[in-house]
Coordinates of C-alpha atoms in Angstrom, one line a residue:
M597 CA 3.5 -4.1 -5.9
R598 CA -0.3 -4.0 -6.3
K599 CA -0.9 -6.6 -9.0
W600 CA -4.3 -7.5 -10.2
K601 CA -3.9 -11.3 -10.5
K602 CA -6.0 -13.8 -12.3
F603 CA -5.6 -17.3 -11.0
G604 CA -7.5 -20.6 -11.6
F605 CA -10.1 -21.5 -9.2
A606 CA -9.2 -25.1 -8.7
V607 CA -7.7 -24.6 -5.3
S608 CA -7.6 -27.3 -2.7
L609 CA -9.1 -26.6 0.7
A610 CA -5.7 -27.1 2.3
S611 CA -4.1 -24.4 0.1
M612 CA -7.0 -22.0 0.1
L613 CA -6.3 -20.8 3.6
M614 CA -3.5 -21.0 6.0
L615 CA -4.6 -19.4 9.3
T616 CA -2.3 -19.0 12.2
A617 CA -2.4 -16.8 15.3
C618 CA 0.4 -15.0 17.2
G619 CA 0.3 -15.9 20.8
S620 CA -2.0 -18.5 22.2
G621 CA -4.5 -20.6 20.0
G622 CA -7.0 -18.9 17.7
S623 CA -10.2 -18.6 19.7
S624 CA -13.1 -16.6 18.4
A625 CA -13.9 -13.3 20.0
G626 CA -17.6 -14.0 19.7
N627 CA -19.7 -10.8 19.9
S628 CA -17.1 -8.9 21.9
G629 CA -16.2 -6.6 19.0
G630 CA -12.8 -8.2 18.4
A631 CA -11.8 -8.3 22.1
S632 CA -11.4 -11.5 23.9
G633 CA -10.4 -11.4 27.6
S634 CA -7.0 -9.6 27.6
E635 CA -6.6 -9.6 23.8
I636 CA -7.8 -7.6 20.8
L637 CA -7.9 -9.7 17.6
I638 CA -6.6 -8.1 14.5
G639 CA -6.8 -10.0 11.2
V640 CA -4.0 -9.9 8.7
Q641 CA -4.7 -10.7 5.0
T642 CA -1.7 -11.2 2.8
P643 CA -0.4 -13.8 0.3
T644 CA 1.9 -16.4 2.0
T645 CA 1.6 -19.0 -0.7
G646 CA 1.7 -18.6 -4.5
S647 CA 3.8 -16.4 -6.6
E648 CA 3.6 -13.4 -4.3
A649 CA 4.4 -15.3 -1.0
K650 CA 7.6 -13.4 -0.4
M651 CA 5.8 -10.0 -0.6
G652 CA 3.2 -11.3 1.8
Q653 CA 5.7 -12.6 4.3
D654 CA 7.6 -9.3 4.3
M655 CA 4.3 -7.5 5.1
N656 CA 3.5 -10.0 7.8
N657 CA 6.9 -9.4 9.4
A658 CA 6.4 -5.7 9.5
I659 CA 2.8 -6.0 10.9
Q660 CA 4.1 -8.4 13.6
L661 CA 7.0 -6.0 14.4
A662 CA 4.5 -3.1 14.9
A663 CA 2.2 -5.3 17.0
D664 CA 5.1 -6.4 19.2
E665 CA 6.2 -2.8 19.7
I666 CA 2.7 -1.7 20.7
N667 CA 2.3 -4.7 23.0
A668 CA 5.6 -3.9 24.7
K669 CA 4.2 -0.4 25.6
G670 CA 1.1 -1.9 27.1
G671 CA -1.0 -2.7 24.1
I672 CA -4.3 -1.0 23.2
L673 CA -6.9 0.0 25.8
G674 CA -5.0 -2.2 28.3
K675 CA -5.2 -5.3 26.0
K676 CA -2.6 -7.0 23.9
I677 CA -2.9 -7.3 20.2
K678 CA -3.3 -10.8 18.9
L679 CA -2.7 -11.2 15.2
V680 CA -4.7 -13.7 13.2
F681 CA -3.1 -14.4 9.8
A682 CA -5.0 -15.4 6.7
D683 CA -3.4 -16.4 3.4
D684 CA -5.1 -15.0 0.3
A685 CA -2.6 -16.4 -2.2
S686 CA -3.2 -13.3 -4.3
D687 CA -6.2 -15.2 -5.6
P688 CA -9.8 -13.9 -5.7
Q689 CA -11.5 -17.2 -4.5
T690 CA -8.9 -17.8 -1.8
A691 CA -9.1 -14.2 -0.7
T692 CA -12.9 -14.6 -0.2
A693 CA -12.4 -17.7 1.9
A694 CA -9.7 -15.9 3.9
A695 CA -11.9 -13.0 4.6
N696 CA -14.8 -15.2 5.6
K697 CA -12.5 -17.1 8.0
L698 CA -11.3 -13.8 9.6
V699 CA -14.9 -12.7 10.0
S700 CA -15.7 -16.0 11.7
Q701 CA -12.8 -15.5 14.1
G702 CA -14.4 -12.3 15.3
V703 CA -11.6 -9.9 14.5
A704 CA -12.0 -6.2 15.3
A705 CA -10.3 -5.0 12.1
V706 CA -8.1 -6.2 9.3
V707 CA -4.8 -5.0 8.0
G708 CA -2.8 -5.9 4.9
G709 CA -3.9 -6.6 1.3
Y710 CA -1.2 -6.9 -1.4
S711 CA -3.0 -7.8 -4.6
S712 CA -5.9 -5.7 -5.9
G713 CA -7.5 -8.8 -7.4
A714 CA -7.6 -10.4 -3.9
V715 CA -8.6 -7.3 -2.0
L716 CA -11.6 -6.5 -4.3
P717 CA -13.7 -9.6 -3.4
A718 CA -12.4 -9.7 0.2
S719 CA -13.4 -6.1 0.8
G720 CA -17.0 -7.0 0.0
V721 CA -16.9 -9.6 2.8
Y722 CA -15.6 -7.1 5.3
H723 CA -18.1 -4.5 4.2
N724 CA -21.0 -6.9 4.7
A725 CA -19.6 -7.7 8.2
G726 CA -19.0 -4.1 9.0
I727 CA -15.3 -4.8 9.7
P728 CA -12.8 -2.1 8.9
M729 CA -9.8 -2.9 6.7
V730 CA -6.6 -0.8 6.3
V731 CA -5.3 -1.8 2.9
T732 CA -1.5 -1.3 2.9
A733 CA -0.4 -2.2 -0.7
A734 CA -3.2 -2.9 -3.1
N735 CA -4.2 0.3 -4.9
S736 CA -6.4 -0.2 -7.9
A737 CA -8.9 2.7 -8.3
K738 CA -11.6 0.0 -8.5
I739 CA -11.2 -0.6 -4.7
P740 CA -12.5 2.8 -3.5
A741 CA -14.9 2.9 -6.5
Q742 CA -16.9 0.1 -4.7
G743 CA -17.9 2.8 -2.1
Y744 CA -17.3 0.6 1.0
K745 CA -17.0 2.9 4.0
E746 CA -15.1 0.3 5.9
I747 CA -12.1 0.1 3.5
F748 CA -9.2 2.5 3.8
L749 CA -6.2 2.7 1.5
I750 CA -2.9 4.0 2.8
N751 CA -1.0 3.5 -0.4
G752 CA -1.5 5.9 -3.3
T753 CA -4.0 4.7 -6.0
T754 CA -3.4 4.2 -9.7
V755 CA -4.8 7.7 -10.1
H756 CA -1.9 9.0 -7.9
Q757 CA 0.6 7.0 -9.8
A758 CA -0.6 8.2 -13.2
E759 CA -0.3 11.8 -12.0
A760 CA 3.2 11.2 -10.7
A761 CA 4.3 9.5 -13.9
A762 CA 2.8 12.3 -16.1
D763 CA 4.3 15.0 -13.9
Y764 CA 7.8 13.5 -14.0
M765 CA 7.8 12.9 -17.8
T766 CA 6.4 16.3 -18.8
K767 CA 8.1 18.5 -16.1
K768 CA 11.2 16.8 -15.0
L769 CA 12.1 15.2 -18.3
G770 CA 10.5 17.9 -20.4
A771 CA 8.8 15.3 -22.6
K772 CA 6.1 16.4 -24.9
R773 CA 5.5 13.2 -26.8
I774 CA 4.7 10.1 -24.7
A775 CA 4.3 6.4 -25.5
L776 CA 2.4 4.2 -23.1
V777 CA 2.7 0.4 -23.1
H778 CA 0.7 -2.2 -21.0
D779 CA 0.2 -5.9 -21.1
N780 CA -3.7 -6.0 -21.0
S781 CA -3.8 -7.1 -17.4
A782 CA -6.4 -5.2 -15.5
Y783 CA -4.0 -3.3 -13.3
A784 CA -1.5 -2.3 -16.0
K785 CA -4.3 -1.3 -18.5
D786 CA -6.0 0.8 -15.8
L787 CA -2.7 2.6 -15.0
A788 CA -2.0 3.2 -18.7
E789 CA -5.4 4.7 -19.3
L790 CA -5.2 6.9 -16.3
T791 CA -1.7 8.0 -17.3
K792 CA -3.0 8.9 -20.8
K793 CA -5.5 11.2 -19.2
S794 CA -2.9 12.7 -16.8
V795 CA -0.4 13.3 -19.7
G796 CA -3.1 15.2 -21.6
Q797 CA -3.9 17.3 -18.5
A798 CA -0.2 18.1 -18.1
G799 CA 0.0 19.4 -21.6
G800 CA 1.7 16.3 -23.2
Q801 CA 0.6 14.2 -26.2
V802 CA 0.3 10.4 -26.2
V803 CA 1.8 9.4 -29.6
A804 CA 1.5 5.7 -29.0
F805 CA -0.8 3.6 -26.7
E806 CA 0.1 -0.1 -27.2
A807 CA -0.6 -3.5 -25.6
V808 CA 1.5 -6.6 -25.7
N809 CA 0.9 -10.2 -24.4
P810 CA 1.9 -10.7 -20.7
D811 CA 4.4 -13.4 -21.7
E812 CA 5.9 -11.5 -24.7
K813 CA 9.6 -12.1 -25.3
D814 CA 10.2 -10.4 -28.7
F815 CA 9.2 -6.7 -28.7
T816 CA 10.5 -5.9 -32.2
T817 CA 7.1 -5.1 -33.8
L818 CA 6.2 -2.9 -30.9
L819 CA 9.5 -1.1 -30.7
T820 CA 9.5 -0.5 -34.4
K821 CA 6.2 1.3 -34.0
L822 CA 7.6 3.3 -31.1
K823 CA 10.7 4.3 -33.0
N824 CA 8.6 5.6 -35.8
A825 CA 6.4 7.5 -33.3
K826 CA 9.5 9.3 -32.0
P827 CA 8.5 9.6 -28.3
D828 CA 10.4 11.7 -25.8
A829 CA 9.5 9.2 -23.1
T830 CA 8.0 5.7 -23.0
Y831 CA 6.2 4.4 -19.9
W832 CA 5.7 0.6 -19.2
T833 CA 2.8 0.0 -16.8
A834 CA 3.1 -3.7 -16.3
Y835 CA 5.5 -6.1 -14.5
Y836 CA 9.2 -6.6 -14.3
A837 CA 9.8 -9.9 -16.1
A838 CA 8.5 -8.5 -19.5
G839 CA 9.6 -5.0 -18.5
G840 CA 13.2 -6.0 -18.3
L841 CA 13.2 -7.5 -21.7
L842 CA 11.4 -4.5 -23.1
I843 CA 14.1 -2.1 -21.7
K844 CA 16.9 -4.3 -23.1
Q845 CA 15.4 -4.4 -26.6
F846 CA 14.4 -0.7 -26.4
K847 CA 18.0 0.2 -26.1
Q848 CA 19.2 -2.4 -28.7
L849 CA 16.8 -1.0 -31.3
G850 CA 17.7 2.6 -30.5
V851 CA 14.2 3.9 -29.7
P852 CA 14.5 7.6 -28.9
G853 CA 13.8 9.1 -25.5
A854 CA 13.7 8.0 -21.9
I855 CA 12.0 4.8 -20.7
G856 CA 10.3 4.3 -17.3
V857 CA 8.2 1.7 -15.5
G858 CA 5.4 1.6 -13.0
D859 CA 5.5 0.1 -9.5
G860 CA 4.7 -3.4 -10.8
S861 CA 8.3 -3.3 -12.1
N862 CA 9.9 -2.0 -8.9
D863 CA 12.1 -5.1 -8.4
K864 CA 15.8 -5.6 -8.7
T865 CA 15.1 -8.4 -11.2
L866 CA 14.1 -5.8 -13.7
I867 CA 17.6 -4.5 -13.8
D868 CA 19.0 -8.1 -13.9
I869 CA 16.9 -9.0 -16.9
A870 CA 17.5 -5.7 -18.8
G871 CA 21.2 -5.7 -18.0
K872 CA 23.0 -3.0 -16.0
D873 CA 23.9 -0.9 -19.0
A874 CA 20.5 -1.0 -20.6
A875 CA 18.7 -0.3 -17.4
E876 CA 20.8 2.7 -16.5
G877 CA 18.6 5.8 -16.3
T878 CA 15.3 4.0 -16.3
F879 CA 12.8 5.7 -14.0
V880 CA 10.2 4.0 -11.8
T881 CA 7.2 5.4 -10.1
T882 CA 6.6 3.7 -6.8
S883 CA 5.3 4.1 -3.3
P884 CA 8.2 4.9 -0.9
T885 CA 10.3 1.9 0.2
A886 CA 11.9 2.1 3.6
E887 CA 15.5 2.8 2.4
F888 CA 14.2 6.0 0.8
I889 CA 12.2 7.3 3.7
P890 CA 14.2 9.8 5.8
G891 CA 12.5 8.9 9.1
A892 CA 12.6 5.1 8.7
K893 CA 16.0 4.3 10.2
A894 CA 14.6 3.0 13.5
F895 CA 12.1 0.8 11.6
L896 CA 14.9 -0.5 9.3
D897 CA 17.2 -1.3 12.2
A898 CA 14.4 -3.0 14.2
Y899 CA 13.3 -5.0 11.2
K900 CA 16.8 -6.2 10.4
T901 CA 17.5 -7.0 14.0
K902 CA 14.3 -9.1 14.4
Y903 CA 14.3 -10.8 11.0
H904 CA 18.0 -10.7 9.9
A905 CA 16.9 -9.5 6.5
D906 CA 16.0 -6.3 4.7
P907 CA 12.3 -5.3 4.6
G908 CA 10.3 -5.7 1.4
P909 CA 9.0 -3.0 -0.8
Y910 CA 5.7 -2.7 1.1
S911 CA 6.9 -3.5 4.6
A912 CA 6.9 0.1 5.7
L913 CA 3.3 0.6 4.6
A914 CA 2.3 -2.6 6.4
Y915 CA 4.0 -1.5 9.6
D916 CA 2.2 1.8 9.4
G917 CA -1.1 0.1 8.7
M918 CA -0.9 -1.8 12.0
R919 CA 0.1 1.4 13.8
L920 CA -2.8 3.3 12.2
L921 CA -5.3 0.7 13.3
A922 CA -3.9 0.8 16.9
D923 CA -4.2 4.6 16.9
A924 CA -7.8 4.5 15.6
I925 CA -8.9 1.9 18.2
T926 CA -7.3 4.1 20.9
R927 CA -9.1 7.2 19.7
A928 CA -12.4 5.2 19.4
N929 CA -11.8 4.0 23.0
S930 CA -13.5 0.9 21.8
T931 CA -13.2 -2.3 19.8
D932 CA -16.7 -1.7 18.3
K933 CA -16.3 -2.0 14.6
A934 CA -18.4 1.0 13.7
A935 CA -16.5 3.1 16.2
I936 CA -13.2 2.1 14.6
V937 CA -14.5 2.9 11.2
K938 CA -15.5 6.4 12.4
A939 CA -12.1 6.9 14.0
L940 CA -10.3 5.9 10.8
K941 CA -12.5 8.3 8.8
E942 CA -11.6 11.1 11.2
T943 CA -7.8 10.5 11.0
K944 CA -5.9 13.7 10.5
G945 CA -2.1 14.1 10.6
F946 CA -1.3 10.5 11.7
K947 CA 2.5 10.3 11.7
A948 CA 3.4 7.5 9.3
L949 CA 6.8 6.7 8.0
E950 CA 5.7 7.8 4.5
G951 CA 4.3 11.1 5.7
D952 CA 1.1 12.3 7.5
I953 CA -2.0 10.3 6.8
A954 CA -5.5 11.8 6.3
F955 CA -8.3 10.5 4.1
K956 CA -10.4 12.0 1.4
D957 CA -14.1 11.3 1.2
D958 CA -13.5 8.0 -0.7
N959 CA -11.1 6.7 2.0
T960 CA -8.0 7.2 -0.1
L961 CA -5.0 9.3 0.8
E962 CA -5.5 13.0 0.9
K963 CA -2.0 13.4 -0.5
S964 CA -0.2 11.0 -2.9
N965 CA 2.8 9.1 -1.5
F966 CA 4.3 8.2 -4.8
I967 CA 7.9 8.9 -5.5
V968 CA 10.2 8.5 -8.6
L969 CA 13.4 6.5 -8.5
V970 CA 16.0 6.0 -11.3
V971 CA 18.4 3.2 -12.0
K972 CA 21.9 4.3 -11.2
N973 CA 24.9 1.9 -11.4
G974 CA 22.7 -1.2 -11.2
T975 CA 20.4 -0.1 -8.4
F976 CA 17.4 2.1 -7.7
A977 CA 18.3 5.5 -6.4
L978 CA 16.6 8.9 -5.9
P979 CA 17.0 11.2 -8.9
Q980 CA 19.4 14.1 -8.7

């Protein structure tokens, strides 16, 4: 999930950055363009502490798996990939420190990025250093809006998600009257506003546009407004903890129409909080997770064999991010940062698990990768 998190800035130096390296000790690549001896240094920025640590570790696992597979086939340009991990804790200040540390380590490129709030400041650091970053999860439209030529997003943006939500509600569900609810967090509000625009373009009408507190527990006042507005569909753009309660109370109060959620609520906990019966039929817009990708069986099997666990929601994207970087360096025939940026920009038809990758002028995906799932018998499934 691509949350825009706000954290306090009182972070100790010890918790600001945890940096480890795969293979031998973390020596700097100096001015060698990210190559040191027989290795190419690739930075990995994810949260491995804080509330999103599990998501970050799942991404790290997938990136490590991809690097191991590439190294087993001879590496890149005759050199082995050496990953340098930096913890951004999904926190802006920590992310800035993590990015500066990776720059000082002399990495050729960076892959990862879970939280938009962490990627936004870190991307400025990479831009100033000329270092390319393949962002594999964070997807706020504010990231490409910065105009940094070095930053590439391989997950659909909030614009893509808004279009997917509006399309599903107006076409698949036949909804004409739409209610939108967010929690005033930057990411959720951004998605709600973009969805409002997309609903209008799709011929629908937004009959309610409401905000609640992020820690809201009682949605009676909101749901009474929605019930009176008589929506055909309601779309929650924030996160699963409050989202689960909203769905539960939505059904209890008998609000008409369908209810759906954005990717910030793509978590089994949403169903647990709402209850299996109340959650039944809820739709969720999300980037594709590995179990719903037709060509991902080999990745799933390899991940489970290596880590004895299922991949996380953004593991497939992280895996492809590492593979895309390796492909770009190979096509550039160099670890020169500018050459890698150029090769990434020229990417056409790269075979990723989620589909072919090519970039628009703003370095976002040429084609949206968002899908829609529905809750069926207590789990997420593809709609019929």
